[in-house]
Short mmCIF file of C-alpha atoms in Angstrom, two decimals:
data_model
loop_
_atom_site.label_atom_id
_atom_site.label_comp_id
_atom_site.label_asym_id
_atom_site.label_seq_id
_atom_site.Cartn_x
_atom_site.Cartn_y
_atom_site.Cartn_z
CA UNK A 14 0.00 0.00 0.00
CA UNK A 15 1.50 3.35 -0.59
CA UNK A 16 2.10 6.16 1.34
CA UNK A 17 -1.14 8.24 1.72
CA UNK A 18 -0.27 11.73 0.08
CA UNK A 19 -1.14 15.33 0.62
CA UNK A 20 -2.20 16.43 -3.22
CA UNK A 21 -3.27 19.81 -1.88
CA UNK A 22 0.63 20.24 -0.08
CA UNK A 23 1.59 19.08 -3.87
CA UNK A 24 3.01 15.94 -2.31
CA UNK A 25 3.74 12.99 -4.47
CA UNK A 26 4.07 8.86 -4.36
CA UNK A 27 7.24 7.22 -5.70
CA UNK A 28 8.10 4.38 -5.42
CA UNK A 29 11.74 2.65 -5.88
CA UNK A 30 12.33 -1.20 -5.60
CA UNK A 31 8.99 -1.36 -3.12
CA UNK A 32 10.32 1.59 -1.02
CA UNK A 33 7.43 4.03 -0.32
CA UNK A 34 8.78 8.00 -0.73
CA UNK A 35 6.46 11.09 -0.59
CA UNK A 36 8.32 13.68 -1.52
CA UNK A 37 7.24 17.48 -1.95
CA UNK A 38 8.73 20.61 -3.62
CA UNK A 39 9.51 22.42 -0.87
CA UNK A 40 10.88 25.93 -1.13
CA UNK A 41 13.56 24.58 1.26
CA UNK A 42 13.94 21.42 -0.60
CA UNK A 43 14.12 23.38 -4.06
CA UNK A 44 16.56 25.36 -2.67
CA UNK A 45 18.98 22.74 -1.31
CA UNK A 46 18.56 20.39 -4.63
CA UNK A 47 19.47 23.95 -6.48
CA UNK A 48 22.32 24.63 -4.41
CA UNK A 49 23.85 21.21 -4.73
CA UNK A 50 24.08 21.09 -8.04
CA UNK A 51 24.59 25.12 -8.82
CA UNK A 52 21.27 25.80 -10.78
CA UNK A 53 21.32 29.12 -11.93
CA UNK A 54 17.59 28.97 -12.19
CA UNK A 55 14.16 27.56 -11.73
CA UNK A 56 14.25 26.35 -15.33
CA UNK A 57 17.56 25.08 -14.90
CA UNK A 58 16.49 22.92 -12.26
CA UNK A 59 13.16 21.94 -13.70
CA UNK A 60 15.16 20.34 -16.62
CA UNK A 61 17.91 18.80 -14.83
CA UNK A 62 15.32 16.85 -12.75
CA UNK A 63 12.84 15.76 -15.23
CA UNK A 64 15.52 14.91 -17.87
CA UNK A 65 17.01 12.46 -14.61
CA UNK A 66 20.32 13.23 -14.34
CA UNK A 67 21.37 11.21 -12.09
CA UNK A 68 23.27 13.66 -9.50
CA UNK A 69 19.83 15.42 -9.91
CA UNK A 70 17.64 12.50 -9.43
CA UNK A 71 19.69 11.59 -5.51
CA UNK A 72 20.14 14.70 -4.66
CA UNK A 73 16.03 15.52 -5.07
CA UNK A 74 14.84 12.13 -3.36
CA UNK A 75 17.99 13.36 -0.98
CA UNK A 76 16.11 16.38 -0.31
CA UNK A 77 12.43 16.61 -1.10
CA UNK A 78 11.43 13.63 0.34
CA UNK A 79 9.19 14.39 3.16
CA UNK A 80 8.22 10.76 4.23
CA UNK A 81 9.68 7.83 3.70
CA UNK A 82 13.26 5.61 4.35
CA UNK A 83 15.66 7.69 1.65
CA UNK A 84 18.38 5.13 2.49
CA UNK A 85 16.53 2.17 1.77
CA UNK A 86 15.29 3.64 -1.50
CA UNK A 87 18.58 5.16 -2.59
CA UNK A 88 20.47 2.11 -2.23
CA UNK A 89 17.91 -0.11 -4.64
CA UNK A 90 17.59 2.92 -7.37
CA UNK A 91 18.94 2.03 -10.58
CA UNK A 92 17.95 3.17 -14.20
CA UNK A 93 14.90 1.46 -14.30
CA UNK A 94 13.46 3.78 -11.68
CA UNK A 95 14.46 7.21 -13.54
CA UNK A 96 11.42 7.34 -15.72
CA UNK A 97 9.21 7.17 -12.45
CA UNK A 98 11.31 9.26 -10.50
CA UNK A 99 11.26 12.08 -13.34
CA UNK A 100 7.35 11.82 -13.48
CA UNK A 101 7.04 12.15 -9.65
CA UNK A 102 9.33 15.34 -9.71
CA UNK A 103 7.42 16.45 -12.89
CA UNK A 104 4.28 16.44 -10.36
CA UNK A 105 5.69 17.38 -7.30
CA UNK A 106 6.81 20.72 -9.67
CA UNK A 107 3.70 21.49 -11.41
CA UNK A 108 1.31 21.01 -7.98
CA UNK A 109 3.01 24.76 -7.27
CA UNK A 110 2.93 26.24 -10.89
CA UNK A 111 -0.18 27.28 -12.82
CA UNK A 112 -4.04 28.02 -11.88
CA UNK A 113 -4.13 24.94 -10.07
CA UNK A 114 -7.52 25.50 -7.94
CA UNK A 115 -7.25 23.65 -5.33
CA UNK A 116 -3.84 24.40 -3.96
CA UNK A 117 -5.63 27.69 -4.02
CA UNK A 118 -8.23 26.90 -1.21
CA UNK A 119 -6.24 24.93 0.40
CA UNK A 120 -3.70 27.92 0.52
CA UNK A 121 -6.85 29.94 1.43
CA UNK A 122 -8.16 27.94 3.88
CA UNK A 123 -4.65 27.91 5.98
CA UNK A 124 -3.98 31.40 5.53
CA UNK A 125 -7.65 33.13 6.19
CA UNK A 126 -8.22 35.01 9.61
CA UNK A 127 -10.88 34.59 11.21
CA UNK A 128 -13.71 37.70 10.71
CA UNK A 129 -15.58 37.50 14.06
#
């Protein structure tokens, strides 16, 4: 069974060799993967992780994984798992770009003060 996910958080199932993952673009997490391997911008590091280079691929299940044993997973990933693990970025990505509604209440609904 895999790891229930927050779609609304624009977190994201992968799975590697039977090793559940969630991971999550985190501004945090964007900004570590991006500093690891010098991405001089968001584009840069869009295309460096869905086109799974592979110093991109560990260092985002490094980084943005936000549940899930990293260890276990990284030690059973080989290049049959790039094509999932670029789709899963891919996702994790595009949950924070666009007119994507419901990130949108969800946002909302965390951010709204109370009127009474």
């Amino acid at each position: 069974m895999a790891e229930p996910v927050n779609g609304a958080r624009g977190e994201v199932s992968l799975i590697i060799d039977g090793v559940e993952l969630v991971i999550a673009a985190t501004m945090g997490g964007l900004a570590a993967v991006s500093t690891r391997l010098n991405c001089k911008s968001m584009s840069d590091l869009f295309l460096r992780l869905s086109s799974v280079e592979i110093a991109a691929t560990i260092a985002a299940i490094e980084l943005l994984t936000v549940r899930g044993d990293v260890r276990a997973a990284l030690s059973r990933l080989n290049l049959k798992h790039f094509g999932d693990c670029a789709a899963a970025f891919e996702a994790a990505l595009s949950a924070h770009l666009g007119d994507d509604e419901g990130n949108a209440e969800a946002v909302g609904a965390e951010t709204a003060s109370p009127t009474t």
